[in-house]
Amino acid sequence: MLLFDVLFYVFIAIVAIQIIYYGFIFGKFASVKQKKTSVKNQPVSVIICAKNEAENLKTNLPSILSQAYPSFEIVLINDNSSDDTLQVMQAFSKDHENIKIVNVKPIEVFWGNKKYALTLGIKAAKYNTLLFTDADCRPTSKHWISKMSERFDSQKTLVLGYGPYQKIKGSLLNLLIRFETFMTAVQYFSYALLGQTYMAVGRNLAYRKELFFEANGFMDHMKVLSGDDDLFVNQVASKKNTAICIAKQSFTESIPKHTFSEWFLQKRRHVSTASHYKLKHKVLLALFYCSQFLFWGLSIILLIILHQWQIVVGLISLRFIVQYATLYSAAAKLKEKDLILFIPFLELFLITFQFFIFIKNLSSKPQHWK
């Protein structure tokens, strides 16, 4: 019985940790109200790094070219593509004077490194305000540039946006991808509001050119193949210089992976950068994951053995109430309310999925960004 009592008290502590995360840390984002800002119309350089993205550029570039914004250029970076990416870029540039092409040839020291290509594109950009997205993304409105650029001011030189994935009806994989993306956004927005910004997504991210050069670009983590977005943000973000943008007109929508194996590889690349985060961020992220894992594990064990089961059921219910209340509000902000009904299943799957990624990354590392 002593062992059961120990498990029970550990469970109480785990529930308390989960309530702190959902009720207070993530609750910061759930309760935030984005203040309206005046339109500044500062000139913007939109930067897109593409590797073998000919078809995606054909599909998505028109939605960027049609942005309702008075002054912007599009810097298209061809990162040593083997398909018709460069030709597609050149075809668009013939009809649009605000397109600039940077054709990157590989060099041995930076072979397969997206950061090298991005650095050349940033150097070529004409304007100080840089707005990043991917070739397989499209803005969900004509006001994407406007809404993201509005968040800059004299102190805010880094703006984090949201990049959801396309909704596909009847697809379990799509549901899982969108839930993982949503939960990641809830975390990085919440920590940003608490002055502990640790990451962003490169498919919707903006910062000043001067911030990039003050940090010496990507040099501190150039040897890490991924992380042009999260590792850079982890390095340069502060409480004073970071803003978030959650206006629905500021979202960029991406094409999701179509198979579990493709998604697994994509997430392995993303997760592999986490070991390079600042220690305080690694501790916060690890504690949340471990508390989730233990919450589910101990809930199942204690319910099976019926040890203090009335209290256990009450604590489980309390945790889910706090979780649902927070995530419902967050999902309303990010237009993801259809995910809420499936939270228990999606959360349990994601915990398991992340565990397998961690194990796989211990034995090998992804080698290229594409």
mmCIF file of C-alpha atoms in Angstrom:
data_model
loop_
_atom_site.group_PDB
_atom_site.id
_atom_site.type_symbol
_atom_site.label_atom_id
_atom_site.label_comp_id
_atom_site.label_asym_id
_atom_site.label_seq_id
_atom_site.Cartn_x
_atom_site.Cartn_y
_atom_site.Cartn_z
ATOM 1 C CA MET A 1 0.000 0.000 0.000
ATOM 2 C CA LEU A 2 2.952 2.329 0.601
ATOM 3 C CA LEU A 3 3.781 2.253 -3.111
ATOM 4 C CA PHE A 4 0.178 3.089 -3.993
ATOM 5 C CA ASP A 5 0.241 6.036 -1.574
ATOM 6 C CA VAL A 6 3.454 7.315 -3.164
ATOM 7 C CA LEU A 7 1.904 7.088 -6.641
ATOM 8 C CA PHE A 8 -1.185 8.881 -5.367
ATOM 9 C CA TYR A 9 0.767 11.822 -3.928
ATOM 10 C CA VAL A 10 2.928 12.040 -7.041
ATOM 11 C CA PHE A 11 -0.294 12.152 -9.056
ATOM 12 C CA ILE A 12 -1.570 15.068 -6.962
ATOM 13 C CA ALA A 13 1.658 16.957 -7.673
ATOM 14 C CA ILE A 14 1.416 16.196 -11.397
ATOM 15 C CA VAL A 15 -2.165 17.460 -11.565
ATOM 16 C CA ALA A 16 -1.062 20.650 -9.800
ATOM 17 C CA ILE A 17 1.710 21.157 -12.382
ATOM 18 C CA GLN A 18 -0.730 20.582 -15.255
ATOM 19 C CA ILE A 19 -3.167 23.119 -13.806
ATOM 20 C CA ILE A 20 -0.357 25.666 -13.500
ATOM 21 C CA TYR A 21 0.511 25.162 -17.163
ATOM 22 C CA TYR A 22 -3.028 25.203 -18.524
ATOM 23 C CA GLY A 23 -4.571 27.623 -16.054
ATOM 24 C CA PHE A 24 -1.795 30.187 -15.671
ATOM 25 C CA ILE A 25 0.881 29.832 -18.366
ATOM 26 C CA PHE A 26 -1.344 28.950 -21.337
ATOM 27 C CA GLY A 27 -4.158 30.929 -19.754
ATOM 28 C CA LYS A 28 -2.082 34.021 -20.447
ATOM 29 C CA PHE A 29 -2.647 33.538 -24.162
ATOM 30 C CA ALA A 30 -6.229 32.295 -23.760
ATOM 31 C CA SER A 31 -7.217 35.541 -22.042
ATOM 32 C CA VAL A 32 -5.189 38.008 -24.107
ATOM 33 C CA LYS A 33 -6.935 40.639 -26.169
ATOM 34 C CA GLN A 34 -4.941 41.946 -29.097
ATOM 35 C CA LYS A 35 -4.878 45.726 -28.987
ATOM 36 C CA LYS A 36 -5.604 47.566 -32.195
ATOM 37 C CA THR A 37 -2.715 49.473 -33.685
ATOM 38 C CA SER A 38 -2.523 52.231 -36.229
ATOM 39 C CA VAL A 39 -1.546 51.320 -39.777
ATOM 40 C CA LYS A 40 2.063 52.383 -40.405
ATOM 41 C CA ASN A 41 2.522 51.143 -44.004
ATOM 42 C CA GLN A 42 6.277 50.723 -43.638
ATOM 43 C CA PRO A 43 7.906 49.115 -46.696
ATOM 44 C CA VAL A 44 8.303 45.343 -46.296
ATOM 45 C CA SER A 45 10.506 42.704 -47.895
ATOM 46 C CA VAL A 46 8.693 39.362 -48.065
ATOM 47 C CA ILE A 47 11.275 36.570 -48.128
ATOM 48 C CA ILE A 48 10.605 33.069 -49.465
ATOM 49 C CA CYS A 49 13.318 30.412 -49.593
ATOM 50 C CA ALA A 50 12.396 27.624 -52.012
ATOM 51 C CA LYS A 51 14.003 24.308 -52.852
ATOM 52 C CA ASN A 52 12.217 22.244 -55.519
ATOM 53 C CA GLU A 53 8.982 24.181 -55.037
ATOM 54 C CA ALA A 54 7.971 24.979 -58.630
ATOM 55 C CA GLU A 55 4.350 23.841 -58.305
ATOM 56 C CA ASN A 56 3.826 25.420 -54.901
ATOM 57 C CA LEU A 57 5.158 28.747 -56.155
ATOM 58 C CA LYS A 58 2.735 28.666 -59.076
ATOM 59 C CA THR A 59 -0.122 28.100 -56.636
ATOM 60 C CA ASN A 60 0.786 30.411 -53.775
ATOM 61 C CA LEU A 61 2.746 33.346 -55.181
ATOM 62 C CA PRO A 62 -0.370 35.041 -56.651
ATOM 63 C CA SER A 63 -1.895 35.385 -53.170
ATOM 64 C CA ILE A 64 1.228 37.213 -51.989
ATOM 65 C CA LEU A 65 1.468 39.395 -55.077
ATOM 66 C CA SER A 66 -2.170 40.458 -54.578
ATOM 67 C CA GLN A 67 -1.608 41.743 -51.028
ATOM 68 C CA ALA A 68 -3.388 45.026 -50.281
ATOM 69 C CA TYR A 69 -0.267 46.831 -49.176
ATOM 70 C CA PRO A 70 1.268 49.955 -50.717
ATOM 71 C CA SER A 71 4.987 49.153 -50.624
ATOM 72 C CA PHE A 72 6.519 45.678 -50.598
ATOM 73 C CA GLU A 73 8.953 43.538 -52.510
ATOM 74 C CA ILE A 74 9.183 39.749 -52.716
ATOM 75 C CA VAL A 75 12.640 38.219 -52.417
ATOM 76 C CA LEU A 76 12.556 34.735 -53.942
ATOM 77 C CA ILE A 77 15.517 32.546 -52.998
ATOM 78 C CA ASN A 78 16.194 29.546 -55.195
ATOM 79 C CA ASP A 79 18.204 27.195 -52.979
ATOM 80 C CA ASN A 80 19.926 24.998 -55.581
ATOM 81 C CA SER A 81 16.681 23.458 -56.868
ATOM 82 C CA SER A 82 16.762 20.546 -59.293
ATOM 83 C CA ASP A 83 13.270 21.193 -60.709
ATOM 84 C CA ASP A 84 11.831 24.265 -62.503
ATOM 85 C CA THR A 85 11.772 26.481 -59.408
ATOM 86 C CA LEU A 86 14.128 29.086 -60.892
ATOM 87 C CA GLN A 87 12.223 29.187 -64.186
ATOM 88 C CA VAL A 88 8.921 29.721 -62.337
ATOM 89 C CA MET A 89 10.478 32.575 -60.364
ATOM 90 C CA GLN A 90 11.783 34.182 -63.530
ATOM 91 C CA ALA A 91 8.398 33.894 -65.208
ATOM 92 C CA PHE A 92 6.715 35.724 -62.305
ATOM 93 C CA SER A 93 9.438 38.387 -62.196
ATOM 94 C CA LYS A 94 8.822 39.313 -65.835
ATOM 95 C CA ASP A 95 5.317 40.498 -64.929
ATOM 96 C CA HIS A 96 6.031 41.930 -61.479
ATOM 97 C CA GLU A 97 8.711 44.546 -60.877
ATOM 98 C CA ASN A 98 8.641 44.030 -57.105
ATOM 99 C CA ILE A 99 10.096 40.505 -57.355
ATOM 100 C CA LYS A 100 13.797 40.031 -56.717
ATOM 101 C CA ILE A 101 15.453 36.637 -57.340
ATOM 102 C CA VAL A 102 18.437 35.326 -55.414
ATOM 103 C CA ASN A 103 19.827 32.212 -57.088
ATOM 104 C CA VAL A 104 21.948 30.306 -54.559
ATOM 105 C CA LYS A 105 24.644 27.924 -55.655
ATOM 106 C CA PRO A 106 25.898 25.468 -53.029
ATOM 107 C CA ILE A 107 29.312 25.757 -51.462
ATOM 108 C CA GLU A 108 30.989 22.929 -49.608
ATOM 109 C CA VAL A 109 31.097 24.517 -46.151
ATOM 110 C CA PHE A 110 27.333 25.240 -46.156
ATOM 111 C CA TRP A 111 26.136 22.261 -48.213
ATOM 112 C CA GLY A 112 22.397 21.651 -47.786
ATOM 113 C CA ASN A 113 22.080 24.525 -45.293
ATOM 114 C CA LYS A 114 18.959 26.652 -45.640
ATOM 115 C CA LYS A 115 20.432 29.306 -43.341
ATOM 116 C CA TYR A 116 23.146 30.106 -45.858
ATOM 117 C CA ALA A 117 20.535 30.647 -48.587
ATOM 118 C CA LEU A 118 18.362 32.748 -46.285
ATOM 119 C CA THR A 119 21.334 34.901 -45.311
ATOM 120 C CA LEU A 120 21.955 35.762 -48.964
ATOM 121 C CA GLY A 121 18.279 36.614 -49.383
ATOM 122 C CA ILE A 122 18.236 38.825 -46.294
ATOM 123 C CA LYS A 123 21.318 40.683 -47.515
ATOM 124 C CA ALA A 124 19.618 41.255 -50.863
ATOM 125 C CA ALA A 125 16.400 42.576 -49.282
ATOM 126 C CA LYS A 126 15.818 46.285 -49.936
ATOM 127 C CA TYR A 127 13.760 47.073 -46.840
ATOM 128 C CA ASN A 128 14.450 46.932 -43.104
ATOM 129 C CA THR A 129 11.233 45.064 -42.223
ATOM 130 C CA LEU A 130 11.487 41.400 -43.220
ATOM 131 C CA LEU A 131 8.472 39.093 -43.406
ATOM 132 C CA PHE A 132 9.105 35.365 -43.893
ATOM 133 C CA THR A 133 6.956 32.566 -45.242
ATOM 134 C CA ASP A 134 7.416 29.292 -47.135
ATOM 135 C CA ALA A 135 6.714 28.368 -50.738
ATOM 136 C CA ASP A 136 4.018 25.900 -49.702
ATOM 137 C CA CYS A 137 2.159 28.580 -47.714
ATOM 138 C CA ARG A 138 -0.398 31.152 -48.693
ATOM 139 C CA PRO A 139 -1.780 34.112 -46.734
ATOM 140 C CA THR A 140 -5.414 33.607 -45.731
ATOM 141 C CA SER A 141 -6.268 37.226 -46.571
ATOM 142 C CA LYS A 142 -5.056 40.208 -48.590
ATOM 143 C CA HIS A 143 -4.094 41.930 -45.338
ATOM 144 C CA TRP A 144 -1.373 39.517 -44.153
ATOM 145 C CA ILE A 145 1.483 41.987 -44.702
ATOM 146 C CA SER A 146 -0.540 44.815 -43.189
ATOM 147 C CA LYS A 147 -1.525 42.933 -40.033
ATOM 148 C CA MET A 148 1.955 41.537 -39.368
ATOM 149 C CA SER A 149 3.726 44.860 -39.988
ATOM 150 C CA GLU A 150 1.298 46.709 -37.687
ATOM 151 C CA ARG A 151 2.765 44.898 -34.675
ATOM 152 C CA PHE A 152 6.136 46.644 -35.044
ATOM 153 C CA ASP A 153 6.921 49.778 -33.069
ATOM 154 C CA SER A 154 9.998 51.546 -31.739
ATOM 155 C CA GLN A 155 10.692 48.651 -29.322
ATOM 156 C CA LYS A 156 9.091 45.647 -31.012
ATOM 157 C CA THR A 157 11.481 44.368 -33.655
ATOM 158 C CA LEU A 158 10.319 40.729 -33.749
ATOM 159 C CA VAL A 159 6.768 39.573 -34.547
ATOM 160 C CA LEU A 160 5.514 35.999 -34.164
ATOM 161 C CA GLY A 161 2.618 34.913 -36.375
ATOM 162 C CA TYR A 162 0.449 31.810 -36.700
ATOM 163 C CA GLY A 163 0.740 29.311 -39.550
ATOM 164 C CA PRO A 164 -2.053 26.711 -39.445
ATOM 165 C CA TYR A 165 -2.359 23.786 -41.805
ATOM 166 C CA GLN A 166 -5.063 23.286 -44.397
ATOM 167 C CA LYS A 167 -8.143 21.442 -43.126
ATOM 168 C CA ILE A 168 -8.903 18.132 -44.835
ATOM 169 C CA LYS A 169 -12.246 16.551 -43.974
ATOM 170 C CA GLY A 170 -12.211 12.928 -42.853
ATOM 171 C CA SER A 171 -8.440 12.762 -42.393
ATOM 172 C CA LEU A 172 -7.172 11.539 -39.029
ATOM 173 C CA LEU A 173 -3.622 12.516 -39.946
ATOM 174 C CA ASN A 174 -4.759 16.047 -40.765
ATOM 175 C CA LEU A 175 -6.493 16.297 -37.388
ATOM 176 C CA LEU A 176 -3.305 15.227 -35.624
ATOM 177 C CA ILE A 177 -1.095 17.616 -37.604
ATOM 178 C CA ARG A 178 -3.401 20.542 -36.906
ATOM 179 C CA PHE A 179 -3.645 19.727 -33.199
ATOM 180 C CA GLU A 180 0.131 19.528 -32.827
ATOM 181 C CA THR A 181 0.484 22.845 -34.672
ATOM 182 C CA PHE A 182 -2.200 24.436 -32.514
ATOM 183 C CA MET A 183 -0.641 23.247 -29.243
ATOM 184 C CA THR A 184 2.801 24.444 -30.340
ATOM 185 C CA ALA A 185 1.329 27.878 -31.091
ATOM 186 C CA VAL A 186 -0.447 28.033 -27.731
ATOM 187 C CA GLN A 187 2.886 27.398 -26.053
ATOM 188 C CA TYR A 188 5.073 29.827 -27.983
ATOM 189 C CA PHE A 189 2.463 32.595 -27.837
ATOM 190 C CA SER A 190 1.968 32.062 -24.094
ATOM 191 C CA TYR A 191 5.672 32.130 -23.311
ATOM 192 C CA ALA A 192 6.106 35.221 -25.489
ATOM 193 C CA LEU A 193 3.419 37.033 -23.494
ATOM 194 C CA LEU A 194 5.238 36.045 -20.304
ATOM 195 C CA GLY A 195 8.499 37.455 -21.635
ATOM 196 C CA GLN A 196 10.004 34.006 -22.243
ATOM 197 C CA THR A 197 9.875 33.732 -26.049
ATOM 198 C CA TYR A 198 11.563 30.525 -27.145
ATOM 199 C CA MET A 199 10.542 29.892 -30.761
ATOM 200 C CA ALA A 200 8.498 30.879 -33.796
ATOM 201 C CA VAL A 201 7.582 29.312 -37.130
ATOM 202 C CA GLY A 202 9.359 30.437 -40.280
ATOM 203 C CA ARG A 203 6.199 30.218 -42.358
ATOM 204 C CA ASN A 204 4.884 33.338 -40.592
ATOM 205 C CA LEU A 205 7.570 35.383 -38.889
ATOM 206 C CA ALA A 206 8.797 38.963 -39.160
ATOM 207 C CA TYR A 207 11.755 40.884 -37.820
ATOM 208 C CA ARG A 208 13.877 43.923 -38.528
ATOM 209 C CA LYS A 209 16.924 43.492 -40.709
ATOM 210 C CA GLU A 210 19.038 45.269 -38.103
ATOM 211 C CA LEU A 211 18.076 42.627 -35.506
ATOM 212 C CA PHE A 212 19.466 39.955 -37.798
ATOM 213 C CA PHE A 213 22.814 41.672 -38.280
ATOM 214 C CA GLU A 214 23.139 42.724 -34.624
ATOM 215 C CA ALA A 215 22.901 39.006 -33.751
ATOM 216 C CA ASN A 216 25.484 38.139 -36.406
ATOM 217 C CA GLY A 217 22.801 36.326 -38.365
ATOM 218 C CA PHE A 218 22.641 32.568 -37.948
ATOM 219 C CA MET A 219 26.330 32.167 -37.153
ATOM 220 C CA ASP A 220 25.817 30.969 -33.572
ATOM 221 C CA HIS A 221 23.939 27.922 -34.857
ATOM 222 C CA MET A 222 24.930 27.731 -38.525
ATOM 223 C CA LYS A 223 26.121 24.134 -38.132
ATOM 224 C CA VAL A 224 22.621 23.073 -37.011
ATOM 225 C CA LEU A 225 20.833 22.410 -40.305
ATOM 226 C CA SER A 226 17.375 23.339 -39.018
ATOM 227 C CA GLY A 227 16.383 26.208 -36.751
ATOM 228 C CA ASP A 228 16.481 29.246 -39.022
ATOM 229 C CA ASP A 229 13.261 30.253 -37.282
ATOM 230 C CA ASP A 230 13.137 28.827 -33.742
ATOM 231 C CA LEU A 231 16.856 28.889 -32.901
ATOM 232 C CA PHE A 232 17.226 32.428 -34.211
ATOM 233 C CA VAL A 233 14.202 33.584 -32.213
ATOM 234 C CA ASN A 234 15.446 31.680 -29.146
ATOM 235 C CA GLN A 235 18.695 33.604 -29.467
ATOM 236 C CA VAL A 236 17.450 37.169 -30.077
ATOM 237 C CA ALA A 237 14.008 37.406 -28.447
ATOM 238 C CA SER A 238 13.504 39.431 -25.286
ATOM 239 C CA LYS A 239 10.549 40.648 -23.264
ATOM 240 C CA LYS A 240 10.848 44.118 -24.776
ATOM 241 C CA ASN A 241 11.497 43.344 -28.449
ATOM 242 C CA THR A 242 8.866 40.652 -29.140
ATOM 243 C CA ALA A 243 5.230 40.994 -30.203
ATOM 244 C CA ILE A 244 2.645 38.441 -31.301
ATOM 245 C CA CYS A 245 0.081 38.755 -34.073
ATOM 246 C CA ILE A 246 -3.111 36.681 -33.808
ATOM 247 C CA ALA A 247 -5.439 38.641 -36.065
ATOM 248 C CA LYS A 248 -7.181 36.076 -38.268
ATOM 249 C CA GLN A 249 -6.211 38.087 -41.346
ATOM 250 C CA SER A 250 -2.532 37.577 -40.484
ATOM 251 C CA PHE A 251 -2.494 33.773 -40.735
ATOM 252 C CA THR A 252 -0.661 31.825 -43.410
ATOM 253 C CA GLU A 253 -2.019 28.425 -44.369
ATOM 254 C CA SER A 254 0.284 25.548 -45.284
ATOM 255 C CA ILE A 255 -0.154 22.293 -47.147
ATOM 256 C CA PRO A 256 0.014 19.417 -44.632
ATOM 257 C CA LYS A 257 1.915 16.184 -45.096
ATOM 258 C CA HIS A 258 -0.118 13.339 -46.584
ATOM 259 C CA THR A 259 1.524 10.349 -44.898
ATOM 260 C CA PHE A 260 2.569 9.566 -41.342
ATOM 261 C CA SER A 261 6.136 8.860 -42.476
ATOM 262 C CA GLU A 262 6.489 12.327 -44.086
ATOM 263 C CA TRP A 263 5.085 14.005 -40.994
ATOM 264 C CA PHE A 264 7.323 11.919 -38.730
ATOM 265 C CA LEU A 265 10.419 13.064 -40.637
ATOM 266 C CA GLN A 266 9.266 16.689 -40.594
ATOM 267 C CA LYS A 267 8.736 16.630 -36.823
ATOM 268 C CA ARG A 268 12.081 14.898 -36.283
ATOM 269 C CA ARG A 269 13.757 17.877 -37.958
ATOM 270 C CA HIS A 270 11.807 20.305 -35.815
ATOM 271 C CA VAL A 271 12.393 18.467 -32.534
ATOM 272 C CA SER A 272 16.118 18.038 -33.220
ATOM 273 C CA THR A 273 16.640 21.776 -32.689
ATOM 274 C CA ALA A 274 15.166 21.775 -29.167
ATOM 275 C CA SER A 275 18.420 20.579 -27.612
ATOM 276 C CA HIS A 276 19.941 23.928 -28.622
ATOM 277 C CA TYR A 277 17.369 26.064 -26.805
ATOM 278 C CA LYS A 278 18.296 28.039 -23.705
ATOM 279 C CA LEU A 279 18.314 25.863 -20.579
ATOM 280 C CA LYS A 280 15.317 27.572 -18.968
ATOM 281 C CA HIS A 281 13.215 26.915 -22.064
ATOM 282 C CA LYS A 282 14.275 23.267 -22.241
ATOM 283 C CA VAL A 283 13.314 22.824 -18.587
ATOM 284 C CA LEU A 284 9.878 24.411 -19.058
ATOM 285 C CA LEU A 285 9.116 22.365 -22.178
ATOM 286 C CA ALA A 286 10.409 19.109 -20.684
ATOM 287 C CA LEU A 287 8.449 19.620 -17.466
ATOM 288 C CA PHE A 288 5.232 20.127 -19.409
ATOM 289 C CA TYR A 289 5.775 17.016 -21.520
ATOM 290 C CA CYS A 290 6.753 14.869 -18.521
ATOM 291 C CA SER A 291 3.753 16.076 -16.522
ATOM 292 C CA GLN A 292 1.460 15.164 -19.433
ATOM 293 C CA PHE A 293 3.042 11.732 -19.733
ATOM 294 C CA LEU A 294 2.789 11.066 -15.996
ATOM 295 C CA PHE A 295 -0.750 12.427 -15.781
ATOM 296 C CA TRP A 296 -2.003 9.869 -18.268
ATOM 297 C CA GLY A 297 0.122 7.031 -16.926
ATOM 298 C CA LEU A 298 -0.746 7.559 -13.273
ATOM 299 C CA SER A 299 -4.428 8.185 -14.049
ATOM 300 C CA ILE A 300 -4.674 4.796 -15.730
ATOM 301 C CA ILE A 301 -2.740 2.976 -12.992
ATOM 302 C CA LEU A 302 -4.658 4.529 -10.088
ATOM 303 C CA LEU A 303 -8.025 3.906 -11.727
ATOM 304 C CA ILE A 304 -7.124 0.272 -12.412
ATOM 305 C CA ILE A 305 -6.126 -0.397 -8.784
ATOM 306 C CA LEU A 306 -8.973 1.813 -7.478
ATOM 307 C CA HIS A 307 -6.674 3.544 -5.001
ATOM 308 C CA GLN A 308 -8.452 6.628 -3.634
ATOM 309 C CA TRP A 309 -10.455 6.459 -6.821
ATOM 310 C CA GLN A 310 -13.023 9.123 -5.840
ATOM 311 C CA ILE A 311 -10.271 11.709 -5.331
ATOM 312 C CA VAL A 312 -8.464 10.527 -8.442
ATOM 313 C CA VAL A 313 -11.605 10.969 -10.560
ATOM 314 C CA GLY A 314 -12.125 14.413 -9.058
ATOM 315 C CA LEU A 315 -8.557 15.482 -9.865
ATOM 316 C CA ILE A 316 -8.775 14.112 -13.407
ATOM 317 C CA SER A 317 -12.017 16.018 -13.914
ATOM 318 C CA LEU A 318 -10.529 19.235 -12.528
ATOM 319 C CA ARG A 319 -7.535 18.982 -14.813
ATOM 320 C CA PHE A 320 -9.716 18.408 -17.882
ATOM 321 C CA ILE A 321 -12.025 21.297 -16.957
ATOM 322 C CA VAL A 322 -9.089 23.707 -16.724
ATOM 323 C CA GLN A 323 -7.565 22.313 -19.921
ATOM 324 C CA TYR A 324 -10.792 22.559 -21.902
ATOM 325 C CA ALA A 325 -11.570 26.075 -20.675
ATOM 326 C CA THR A 326 -8.126 27.331 -21.691
ATOM 327 C CA LEU A 327 -7.848 25.529 -25.008
ATOM 328 C CA TYR A 328 -11.388 26.431 -26.064
ATOM 329 C CA SER A 329 -10.585 30.119 -25.675
ATOM 330 C CA ALA A 330 -7.229 29.686 -27.433
ATOM 331 C CA ALA A 331 -8.844 27.708 -30.265
ATOM 332 C CA ALA A 332 -11.436 30.440 -30.758
ATOM 333 C CA LYS A 333 -8.612 32.954 -31.276
ATOM 334 C CA LEU A 334 -6.781 30.705 -33.740
ATOM 335 C CA LYS A 335 -9.911 29.449 -35.558
ATOM 336 C CA GLU A 336 -9.336 25.826 -34.515
ATOM 337 C CA LYS A 337 -12.469 25.118 -32.439
ATOM 338 C CA ASP A 338 -13.225 21.903 -34.317
ATOM 339 C CA LEU A 339 -10.224 20.310 -32.554
ATOM 340 C CA ILE A 340 -11.613 20.730 -29.046
ATOM 341 C CA LEU A 341 -13.978 17.751 -29.071
ATOM 342 C CA PHE A 342 -11.102 15.334 -29.760
ATOM 343 C CA ILE A 343 -8.591 16.690 -27.223
ATOM 344 C CA PRO A 344 -8.164 13.542 -25.040
ATOM 345 C CA PHE A 345 -7.496 11.272 -28.020
ATOM 346 C CA LEU A 346 -5.282 13.802 -29.813
ATOM 347 C CA GLU A 347 -3.297 14.596 -26.692
ATOM 348 C CA LEU A 348 -2.645 10.944 -25.871
ATOM 349 C CA PHE A 349 -1.546 10.227 -29.440
ATOM 350 C CA LEU A 350 0.712 13.280 -29.529
ATOM 351 C CA ILE A 351 2.438 12.309 -26.275
ATOM 352 C CA THR A 352 3.162 8.848 -27.704
ATOM 353 C CA PHE A 353 4.237 10.282 -31.052
ATOM 354 C CA GLN A 354 6.664 12.715 -29.420
ATOM 355 C CA PHE A 355 8.143 9.908 -27.323
ATOM 356 C CA PHE A 356 8.975 7.880 -30.448
ATOM 357 C CA ILE A 357 10.504 10.955 -32.100
ATOM 358 C CA PHE A 358 12.720 11.498 -29.061
ATOM 359 C CA ILE A 359 13.886 7.869 -29.131
ATOM 360 C CA LYS A 360 14.541 7.961 -32.887
ATOM 361 C CA ASN A 361 16.506 11.217 -32.672
ATOM 362 C CA LEU A 362 18.782 9.698 -30.043
ATOM 363 C CA SER A 363 20.110 7.235 -32.619
ATOM 364 C CA SER A 364 20.226 9.459 -35.726
ATOM 365 C CA LYS A 365 19.699 13.051 -36.857
ATOM 366 C CA PRO A 366 17.915 14.372 -39.975
ATOM 367 C CA GLN A 367 20.556 15.602 -42.438
ATOM 368 C CA HIS A 368 18.880 18.122 -44.748
ATOM 369 C CA TRP A 369 16.148 20.748 -44.572
ATOM 370 C CA LYS A 370 14.589 19.254 -47.724
#
